[in-house]
Every structure is written in C-alpha cells, then in structure tokens.
Amino acid sequence: MKVLLTGGAGYIGSHTAVELMNAGCDIVIADDLSNSCREVVKRIEELGKKTVRFYEIDVCGEDALEQVFSENDIDAVIHFAGKKAVGESVAKPLMYYKNNLDATMNLLEVMQRHDVDKLIFSSSATVYGVPKVVPIDEKQPTWCTNPYGWTKYMSEQIMRDVCAANPKLSIVLLRYFNPIGAHESGLIGEKPNGIPNNLMPYITQVAVGKLKELGVFGNDYDTPDGTCVRDYIHVTDLAQAHILAVKYLMEGNESNIFNLGNGVGFTVKEVIETARKVTGKPIKAVEEGRRAGDPAVLIASSEKAKNILGWKPEHADLEEIIASAWKWHSSHPQGYCSVQKEDK
Ligand code: UFG
C-alpha cells in the first residue's frame, strides 16, 4: 500500500511516516520544507529502513501535486501540510486562509482526478473553541477563536461537502489535542522555527539554555492551580492513530471524526514542574497575563477512537512523555543541524 503524506517532513508527519513504514507501507512525502529540512527525510528513511519518495513542493501548486499523483499509485493520503501558528494567523489571516484552504482544495481536486478516494485530515481540538463541557467528545459544538482554527474548521467543512457530493470519497478527520514528545530513538522530534509558540518546545528551549525564561500565561483560571489544563498526547501514539485510520478507510468504512487525546489533563504549572524533574534544570518561569483565546480546560474523550479504530495510547505517563521530548531536544538543541538557519 502506498500512502502520500503532505507535510510529511513536519513534526507529526515525520513520526507518522516512520510508523507507516514500520507497518509495511510505502510512503511518498510532499513537503515544501518551510518548517522542516531534508535531514528529516533522511532520518525517516533510517528509522523506517526504506527509501522515501520525496517531493519538495508546495501542496498549493496544482502542477506539482499533479506530478506526484501521476508518478505514484497512491492508495490513501494523509494531509498534514499547513501553517499552524495561532499568533501568526491573527497577524496574517489572509496568508493562513489562502495557504491552508488552497492546499485542502487543491489536494481534493487532484485526488478526484486520479480516483484516490481515501483521505485522513490532520485537524485540531481548536475546532471546539471554548468548550462548555469536558471531556470533549466529537458531538460537542464546533467554533473557533482564531484564523488558524478557522482554517481547520473550514477545511473540515469543505471535506464534508466534497464527500457528500462524491459518495466514493471517504475521509477521516483526526482532531488532535496537545501533541508532545518525540520518537524513542531521539532522532526525530519537534523543531519549531524561531521562538516556539507551544508550551513544550518553549520549556525544552529554556532547559537547554537557548531561552532565558518562559511566561506562564494566566494564573487566574478556574483550575486547580489557576493555570490552563491541557490533554498532552505522545506524538507516536498520535502517529499510531493514523495507521489505524488508514486501515479503517482501506477496509471500506465510512467517513468519520475522531478525537485524539489521553483523556487526562495537566496544568501548565504541573507540566513545568514535571519538566524540571525530568531535565534536572531549574527552568525559570514567570507568571504573565492570559494569552488571548486560551480556553481554561481542554480534555479529550477519545472513546470513539478506542472503540471504532481500536486505538490504545501507550504513553499516559507525563514524565515519560516529557523525557522523550527531552531526549530529542537535549541532543538537538539547534534542531536537525548545528546551525538552525542552515537546517535546509
Ligand atoms: N503556555 C504558556 N506559556 C507558553 C506557551 C504556552 O503558559 O510559552 C500555555 C498556554 O497558555 C496553554 C498551554 O500552555 O494554556 C498549552 O499551550 P500550547 O500553545 O502548547 O497549546 P494550545 O493548547 O494553545 O494549542 C493547541 C494546539 C494548537 C491549537 C490550539 C488552539 O497545539 O494546534 O490548541 O487553541 F491551535
């Protein structure tokens, strides 16, 4: 079976690529390397013990994507490619709408032209906006608080509409909660460009001494210690869910939506404390005001993924998850190459 991964050289894409290869799939990666580098592809090949067909292309480019489908017999596609920084999306909404929605629509068009009718989409818990009930199941209402979130919401809607018009097409929407951690080898992991937006890479960059301190955004939420609660899921567990979703679609099952989280919440302060224990570093944290748009508590109900896909997350222990992130970051403080700017 041959699976195309758009954005397959990114954080979640690279981990999924390795798991797919280890499950016996051939993979093709289409990635513009805007938030990654060629070294990732080399490492995927090393960990997957096979060569990867790699295209350095922007998924928004119709001709380039057409070439990928013409040259490969693709059975299923996993669509990871997209911009994902919430703050940047607020500052440059048009760039986000144009990039993320063009990529989705272009991909759907080219897939239809080539009769490829199985798609898995990398969506996010962000589509639940500020939830009224936790844990959140897939029936909760959806709404967003920033342009990045709306691009996920709108891509989901576009996919639902295209599925309704084309009964042959089946799509699984995977809504991730907070992916952290890295491959057990320590060879691949998260490499944010510039100053990280997310908590975990920020913490590890403070721990390795690249950044002086981190801000704790808000201490007056209605949570046990006043800081936000999130559901942190190990990236390899997330990757496994993609393998199961491919299998689910290949068995002829209908389009579906699945939340992916551990179902357990940790506060920002608990994450920092655990990271201090794991790394043995002081990790200076300074309390700051709330970050706009942050919901107090996001915890997944992933019962549906467990019941229907047979998904079993294996890493529920926060210490173990953070230790895997630390193994990667402490051995790659500058990302994949010694000088970040020359990562490509
Ligand atoms: N946080 C800090 N300091 C930081 C970074 C984050 O205190 O330097 C806090 C945030 O305020 C939040 C928690 O840590 O309470 C987690 O923040 P992340 O940015 O790591 O994760 P989010 O829950 O904000 O992000 C998730 C997904 C995104 C998605 C977003 C939408 O990772 O893809 O939800 O809400 F867009």
Coordinates of N, CA, C and O in Angstrom, one line a residue, residues 89-226:
S89 N -1.4 33.6 12.7 CA -2.6 33.6 11.9 C -3.5 34.8 12.2 O -4.2 35.3 11.4
V90 N -3.3 35.3 13.5 CA -4.1 36.5 13.8 C -3.5 37.7 13.1 O -4.2 38.6 12.6
A91 N -2.2 37.7 13.0 CA -1.5 38.9 12.4 C -1.6 38.8 10.8 O -1.6 39.8 10.2
K92 N -1.6 37.6 10.3 CA -1.7 37.4 8.8 C -2.8 36.5 8.4 O -2.5 35.4 7.8
P93 N -4.0 36.9 8.7 CA -5.1 35.9 8.4 C -5.2 35.5 6.9 O -5.5 34.3 6.7
L94 N -5.0 36.5 6.0 CA -5.2 36.1 4.6 C -4.2 35.0 4.2 O -4.5 34.1 3.4
M95 N -3.0 35.2 4.7 CA -1.9 34.2 4.4 C -2.4 32.8 4.9 O -2.2 31.8 4.2
Y96 N -3.0 32.7 6.0 CA -3.4 31.5 6.6 C -4.6 30.9 5.8 O -4.6 29.7 5.4
Y97 N -5.6 31.7 5.5 CA -6.8 31.2 4.8 C -6.3 30.8 3.4 O -6.7 29.7 2.9
K98 N -5.5 31.6 2.7 CA -5.1 31.3 1.4 C -4.3 30.0 1.4 O -4.6 29.0 0.6
N99 N -3.3 29.9 2.2 CA -2.4 28.7 2.2 C -3.1 27.4 2.6 O -3.1 26.4 1.9
N100 N -3.8 27.5 3.8 CA -4.4 26.2 4.3 C -5.6 25.8 3.5 O -5.8 24.6 3.3
L101 N -6.4 26.7 3.0 CA -7.6 26.3 2.3 C -7.2 26.0 0.8 O -7.8 25.0 0.3
D102 N -6.3 26.7 0.2 CA -5.9 26.3 -1.1 C -5.3 24.9 -1.1 O -5.6 24.1 -2.0
A103 N -4.5 24.6 -0.1 CA -3.9 23.3 -0.1 C -4.9 22.2 0.0 O -4.9 21.2 -0.7
T104 N -5.9 22.4 0.9 CA -7.0 21.4 1.0 C -7.8 21.3 -0.3 O -8.0 20.1 -0.7
M105 N -8.1 22.4 -0.9 CA -9.0 22.3 -2.1 C -8.2 21.7 -3.3 O -8.7 20.9 -4.1
N106 N -6.9 22.1 -3.4 CA -6.1 21.6 -4.5 C -5.9 20.1 -4.3 O -6.0 19.3 -5.3
L107 N -5.6 19.7 -3.1 CA -5.4 18.2 -2.9 C -6.7 17.5 -3.2 O -6.6 16.4 -3.9
L108 N -7.9 18.0 -2.8 CA -9.1 17.2 -3.1 C -9.4 17.1 -4.6 O -9.8 16.1 -5.1
E109 N -9.0 18.2 -5.3 CA -9.2 18.2 -6.8 C -8.3 17.2 -7.4 O -8.8 16.4 -8.3
V110 N -7.1 17.2 -7.1 CA -6.1 16.3 -7.7 C -6.4 14.9 -7.3 O -6.4 14.0 -8.2
M111 N -6.8 14.7 -6.1 CA -7.2 13.3 -5.7 C -8.4 12.8 -6.6 O -8.4 11.7 -7.0
Q112 N -9.4 13.7 -6.7 CA -10.5 13.2 -7.5 C -10.2 12.9 -9.0 O -10.6 11.9 -9.5
R113 N -9.3 13.7 -9.5 CA -8.8 13.5 -10.9 C -8.1 12.1 -11.0 O -8.2 11.5 -12.1
H114 N -7.5 11.7 -10.0 CA -6.7 10.4 -10.0 C -7.5 9.3 -9.3 O -6.9 8.3 -9.0
D115 N -8.7 9.5 -9.0 CA -9.5 8.5 -8.4 C -8.9 8.0 -7.1 O -9.0 6.8 -6.8
V116 N -8.3 8.8 -6.3 CA -7.8 8.5 -5.0 C -8.9 8.9 -4.0 O -9.3 10.1 -4.0
D117 N -9.5 8.0 -3.3 CA -10.7 8.3 -2.5 C -10.6 8.1 -1.0 O -11.7 7.9 -0.4
K118 N -9.4 8.0 -0.5 CA -9.3 7.9 0.9 C -8.3 8.9 1.5 O -7.2 9.1 1.0
L119 N -8.9 9.7 2.4 CA -8.1 10.8 2.9 C -8.2 10.9 4.5 O -9.3 10.8 5.0
I120 N -7.1 11.2 5.1 CA -7.1 11.5 6.5 C -6.6 12.9 6.7 O -5.6 13.3 6.2
F121 N -7.4 13.7 7.5 CA -7.0 15.1 7.7 C -6.6 15.4 9.1 O -7.2 15.0 10.1
S122 N -5.5 16.1 9.2 CA -4.9 16.5 10.4 C -5.6 17.7 11.0 O -5.3 18.8 10.6
S123 N -6.6 17.5 11.8 CA -7.4 18.6 12.4 C -7.0 18.8 13.8 O -6.0 18.2 14.3
S124 N -7.7 19.6 14.5 CA -7.3 20.0 15.9 C -8.4 20.2 16.8 O -9.5 20.6 16.4
A125 N -8.1 20.1 18.1 CA -9.1 20.4 19.2 C -9.5 21.8 19.1 O -10.5 22.2 19.7
T126 N -8.7 22.6 18.4 CA -9.0 24.1 18.3 C -10.5 24.3 17.7 O -11.1 25.3 18.0
V127 N -11.0 23.3 17.0 CA -12.3 23.5 16.4 C -13.4 23.4 17.4 O -14.6 23.7 17.1
Y128 N -13.1 23.1 18.7 CA -14.1 23.1 19.7 C -14.2 24.5 20.4 O -15.0 24.7 21.3
G129 N -13.3 25.4 20.0 CA -13.3 26.7 20.6 C -13.1 26.7 22.1 O -12.3 26.0 22.6
V130 N -14.0 27.4 22.8 CA -14.1 27.3 24.3 C -15.2 26.3 24.6 O -16.4 26.7 24.5
P131 N -14.9 25.1 25.0 CA -15.9 24.1 25.2 C -16.7 24.3 26.4 O -16.2 24.9 27.4
K132 N -18.0 23.9 26.4 CA -18.9 24.1 27.5 C -18.8 22.9 28.5 O -19.0 23.0 29.7
V133 N -18.4 21.7 27.9 CA -18.4 20.5 28.6 C -17.0 19.8 28.4 O -16.6 19.8 27.3
V134 N -16.4 19.3 29.5 CA -15.2 18.4 29.3 C -15.4 17.1 30.1 O -16.1 17.2 31.1
P135 N -14.9 16.0 29.7 CA -14.1 15.8 28.5 C -15.0 16.0 27.2 O -16.2 15.9 27.2
I136 N -14.3 16.4 26.1 CA -15.0 16.8 24.9 C -15.1 15.6 24.0 O -14.1 14.9 23.6
D137 N -16.3 15.3 23.6 CA -16.5 14.2 22.6 C -16.8 14.9 21.3 O -16.9 16.1 21.2
E138 N -16.9 14.0 20.2 CA -17.0 14.6 18.9 C -18.3 15.2 18.6 O -18.5 15.9 17.6
K139 N -19.3 15.0 19.5 CA -20.6 15.6 19.3 C -20.7 17.1 19.8 O -21.7 17.8 19.6
Q140 N -19.7 17.5 20.5 CA -19.7 18.9 21.0 C -19.7 19.9 19.9 O -19.1 19.6 18.8
P141 N -20.4 21.0 20.1 CA -20.4 22.1 19.0 C -19.0 22.6 18.7 O -18.1 22.6 19.5
T142 N -18.9 23.0 17.4 CA -17.6 23.5 17.0 C -17.6 25.0 16.7 O -18.7 25.5 16.3
W143 N -16.6 25.6 17.0 CA -16.4 27.1 16.8 C -15.0 27.4 17.0 O -14.2 26.6 17.6
C144 N -14.5 28.5 16.5 CA -13.1 28.8 16.6 C -12.8 30.2 17.2 O -13.7 31.1 17.2
T145 N -11.6 30.4 17.6 CA -11.2 31.7 18.2 C -10.1 32.4 17.5 O -9.7 33.5 17.9
N146 N -9.6 31.8 16.4 CA -8.5 32.5 15.7 C -8.5 31.9 14.2 O -9.0 30.9 13.9
P147 N -7.9 32.7 13.3 CA -7.9 32.3 11.9 C -7.3 30.9 11.6 O -7.8 30.2 10.8
Y148 N -6.2 30.5 12.4 CA -5.7 29.2 12.2 C -6.8 28.2 12.5 O -7.0 27.2 11.7
G149 N -7.5 28.3 13.6 CA -8.6 27.4 13.9 C -9.6 27.4 12.8 O -10.1 26.3 12.4
W150 N -10.0 28.6 12.3 CA -11.0 28.6 11.3 C -10.5 27.8 10.0 O -11.4 27.3 9.3
T151 N -9.2 27.8 9.7 CA -8.8 27.1 8.5 C -9.0 25.6 8.7 O -9.3 24.9 7.8
K152 N -8.9 25.1 10.0 CA -9.1 23.7 10.3 C -10.6 23.4 10.1 O -11.1 22.5 9.5
Y153 N -11.4 24.3 10.8 CA -12.9 24.2 10.7 C -13.4 24.2 9.3 O -14.2 23.4 8.9
M154 N -12.9 25.2 8.5 CA -13.4 25.3 7.1 C -12.9 24.1 6.3 O -13.6 23.7 5.4
S155 N -11.6 23.7 6.5 CA -11.2 22.5 5.7 C -12.0 21.3 6.0 O -12.4 20.6 5.1
E156 N -12.4 21.1 7.3 CA -13.3 20.0 7.7 C -14.6 20.2 6.9 O -15.1 19.2 6.3
Q157 N -15.2 21.4 6.9 CA -16.5 21.6 6.2 C -16.3 21.3 4.7 O -17.2 20.7 4.1
I158 N -15.2 21.8 4.1 CA -15.0 21.6 2.7 C -15.0 20.1 2.4 O -15.6 19.6 1.5
M159 N -14.3 19.4 3.3 CA -14.2 17.9 3.1 C -15.6 17.2 3.2 O -15.9 16.3 2.5
R160 N -16.4 17.7 4.2 CA -17.7 17.1 4.4 C -18.5 17.3 3.1 O -19.2 16.4 2.6
D161 N -18.5 18.5 2.6 CA -19.2 18.9 1.4 C -18.8 18.0 0.2 O -19.6 17.6 -0.6
V162 N -17.5 17.9 0.0 CA -16.9 17.1 -1.1 C -17.3 15.7 -1.0 O -17.7 15.0 -2.0
C163 N -17.3 15.2 0.2 CA -17.8 13.8 0.5 C -19.2 13.6 0.1 O -19.6 12.6 -0.5
A164 N -20.0 14.6 0.5 CA -21.5 14.5 0.2 C -21.7 14.4 -1.3 O -22.6 13.7 -1.8
A165 N -20.9 15.2 -2.0 CA -21.1 15.2 -3.5 C -20.4 14.0 -4.2 O -20.8 13.7 -5.3
N166 N -19.5 13.3 -3.5 CA -18.8 12.2 -4.1 C -18.8 11.0 -3.2 O -17.9 10.9 -2.3
P167 N -19.9 10.2 -3.2 CA -20.0 9.1 -2.3 C -18.8 8.1 -2.3 O -18.6 7.4 -1.3
K168 N -18.0 8.1 -3.3 CA -16.9 7.2 -3.3 C -15.8 7.6 -2.3 O -15.0 6.8 -1.8
L169 N -15.8 8.9 -2.1 CA -14.7 9.5 -1.2 C -15.0 9.3 0.3 O -16.1 9.5 0.7
S170 N -14.0 8.8 1.0 CA -14.2 8.7 2.5 C -13.0 9.4 3.2 O -11.9 9.3 2.8
I171 N -13.4 10.1 4.2 CA -12.4 11.0 4.9 C -12.5 10.8 6.4 O -13.6 10.8 6.9
V172 N -11.4 10.7 7.0 CA -11.3 10.6 8.5 C -10.7 11.9 9.0 O -9.6 12.3 8.5
L173 N -11.4 12.6 9.8 CA -10.9 13.9 10.4 C -10.4 13.5 11.8 O -11.1 13.0 12.7
L174 N -9.1 13.7 12.0 CA -8.5 13.5 13.3 C -8.3 14.8 14.1 O -7.5 15.6 13.6
R175 N -8.9 14.9 15.2 CA -8.8 16.2 16.0 C -7.8 15.9 17.1 O -8.1 15.3 18.1
Y176 N -6.6 16.5 16.9 CA -5.5 16.3 17.9 C -5.7 17.2 19.1 O -6.0 18.4 18.9
F177 N -5.4 16.7 20.3 CA -5.4 17.6 21.5 C -3.9 18.2 21.5 O -3.5 18.8 20.5
N178 N -3.1 18.0 22.5 CA -1.8 18.6 22.5 C -0.7 17.6 22.3 O -0.2 17.0 23.3
P179 N -0.2 17.5 21.1 CA 0.9 16.5 20.8 C 2.2 17.0 21.4 O 2.6 18.2 21.1
I180 N 2.9 16.2 22.1 CA 4.2 16.5 22.6 C 5.1 15.2 22.5 O 4.6 14.1 22.1
G181 N 6.3 15.3 22.9 CA 7.2 14.1 22.9 C 7.9 13.9 21.6 O 7.7 14.7 20.7
A182 N 8.7 12.8 21.5 CA 9.4 12.6 20.3 C 9.7 11.1 20.2 O 9.5 10.3 21.2
H183 N 10.2 10.7 19.0 CA 10.4 9.2 18.8 C 11.4 8.7 19.8 O 12.4 9.4 20.2
E184 N 11.3 7.5 20.2 CA 12.1 6.9 21.2 C 13.6 6.9 20.9 O 14.5 6.9 21.8
S185 N 13.9 6.9 19.6 CA 15.3 6.9 19.2 C 16.0 8.3 19.5 O 17.2 8.4 19.5
G186 N 15.2 9.3 19.6 CA 15.7 10.6 19.8 C 16.3 11.2 18.5 O 16.9 12.3 18.5
L187 N 15.9 10.6 17.4 CA 16.5 11.0 16.1 C 15.5 12.0 15.4 O 15.9 12.8 14.5
I188 N 14.2 11.9 15.7 CA 13.3 12.9 15.1 C 12.5 13.5 16.3 O 12.3 12.9 17.3
G189 N 12.1 14.8 16.1 CA 11.3 15.4 17.1 C 10.7 16.7 16.6 O 10.8 17.0 15.4
E190 N 10.3 17.6 17.5 CA 9.7 18.8 17.1 C 10.8 19.9 16.9 O 11.6 20.1 17.8
K191 N 10.7 20.6 15.8 CA 11.7 21.6 15.5 C 11.0 22.9 15.1 O 10.8 23.2 14.0
P192 N 10.6 23.7 16.1 CA 9.8 24.9 15.7 C 10.8 25.9 15.1 O 11.9 26.0 15.6
N193 N 10.3 26.7 14.2 CA 11.1 27.8 13.6 C 11.1 28.9 14.5 O 10.0 29.4 15.0
G194 N 12.2 29.5 14.9 CA 12.3 30.7 15.7 C 11.8 30.4 17.1 O 11.9 29.3 17.6
I195 N 11.2 31.4 17.7 CA 10.7 31.3 19.1 C 9.4 30.4 19.1 O 8.5 30.7 18.3
P196 N 9.4 29.3 19.9 CA 8.3 28.4 19.8 C 7.0 29.1 20.3 O 7.0 30.0 21.2
N197 N 5.8 28.7 19.8 CA 4.5 29.1 20.3 C 4.0 28.2 21.4 O 3.2 28.7 22.2
N198 N 4.3 27.0 21.3 CA 3.7 26.0 22.2 C 4.5 25.7 23.4 O 5.8 26.0 23.5
L199 N 3.9 25.3 24.4 CA 4.5 25.1 25.8 C 5.7 24.2 25.8 O 6.8 24.6 26.3
M200 N 5.6 23.0 25.3 CA 6.6 22.0 25.4 C 7.9 22.4 24.8 O 9.0 22.4 25.5
P201 N 7.9 22.8 23.5 CA 9.2 23.3 22.9 C 9.8 24.5 23.6 O 11.0 24.7 23.7
Y202 N 8.9 25.3 24.2 CA 9.4 26.5 24.9 C 10.1 26.1 26.1 O 11.3 26.5 26.4
I203 N 9.5 25.1 26.9 CA 10.1 24.6 28.1 C 11.5 24.0 27.8 O 12.5 24.3 28.5
T204 N 11.6 23.2 26.8 CA 12.8 22.5 26.5 C 13.9 23.5 26.0 O 15.1 23.3 26.3
Q205 N 13.5 24.5 25.3 CA 14.5 25.5 24.9 C 15.0 26.3 26.1 O 16.2 26.7 26.1
V206 N 14.2 26.5 27.1 CA 14.7 27.2 28.3 C 15.6 26.2 29.0 O 16.7 26.5 29.5
A207 N 15.2 24.9 29.0 CA 16.0 23.9 29.7 C 17.4 23.7 29.1 O 18.4 23.6 29.8
V208 N 17.5 23.8 27.8 CA 18.8 23.7 27.1 C 19.6 25.0 27.1 O 20.7 25.1 26.7
G209 N 18.9 26.1 27.6 CA 19.6 27.4 27.7 C 19.5 28.3 26.5 O 20.2 29.3 26.4
K210 N 18.7 27.9 25.6 CA 18.5 28.7 24.4 C 17.7 29.9 24.7 O 17.8 31.0 24.1
L211 N 16.7 29.8 25.6 CA 15.9 30.9 26.0 C 16.0 31.0 27.5 O 16.3 30.1 28.2
K212 N 15.9 32.3 28.0 CA 16.2 32.6 29.4 C 15.1 32.1 30.3 O 15.4 31.5 31.4
E213 N 13.9 32.4 30.0 CA 12.7 32.0 30.8 C 11.5 31.9 30.0 O 11.5 32.2 28.8
L214 N 10.5 31.3 30.6 CA 9.2 31.2 29.9 C 8.1 31.9 30.7 O 8.2 32.0 31.9
G215 N 7.1 32.3 29.9 CA 6.0 33.0 30.5 C 4.9 32.0 30.8 O 4.7 31.1 30.0
V216 N 4.3 32.1 32.0 CA 3.1 31.2 32.2 C 1.9 32.1 32.0 O 1.7 33.1 32.7
F217 N 1.1 31.8 31.0 CA 0.1 32.7 30.5 C -1.2 32.5 31.3 O -2.1 31.7 31.0
G218 N -1.4 33.3 32.4 CA -2.6 33.4 33.2 C -2.5 32.5 34.4 O -2.0 31.3 34.3
N219 N -2.9 33.1 35.6 CA -2.8 32.3 36.8 C -4.2 32.4 37.6 O -4.3 32.0 38.7
D220 N -5.2 32.8 36.8 CA -6.5 33.0 37.5 C -7.6 32.3 36.8 O -8.8 32.7 36.8
Y221 N -7.3 31.2 36.1 CA -8.3 30.3 35.5 C -9.0 29.5 36.6 O -8.4 29.3 37.7
D222 N -10.2 29.0 36.3 CA -10.9 28.2 37.3 C -10.4 26.7 37.2 O -11.0 25.8 36.6
T223 N -9.1 26.5 37.6 CA -8.5 25.2 37.5 C -7.7 25.0 38.9 O -7.6 26.0 39.6
P224 N -7.3 23.8 39.2 CA -6.7 23.6 40.5 C -5.6 24.6 40.9 O -5.5 24.9 42.1
D225 N -4.7 25.0 40.0 CA -3.7 26.0 40.4 C -3.8 27.3 39.6 O -2.8 28.1 39.6
G226 N -4.9 27.5 38.9 CA -5.1 28.8 38.2 C -4.5 28.8 36.8 O -4.8 29.7 36.1

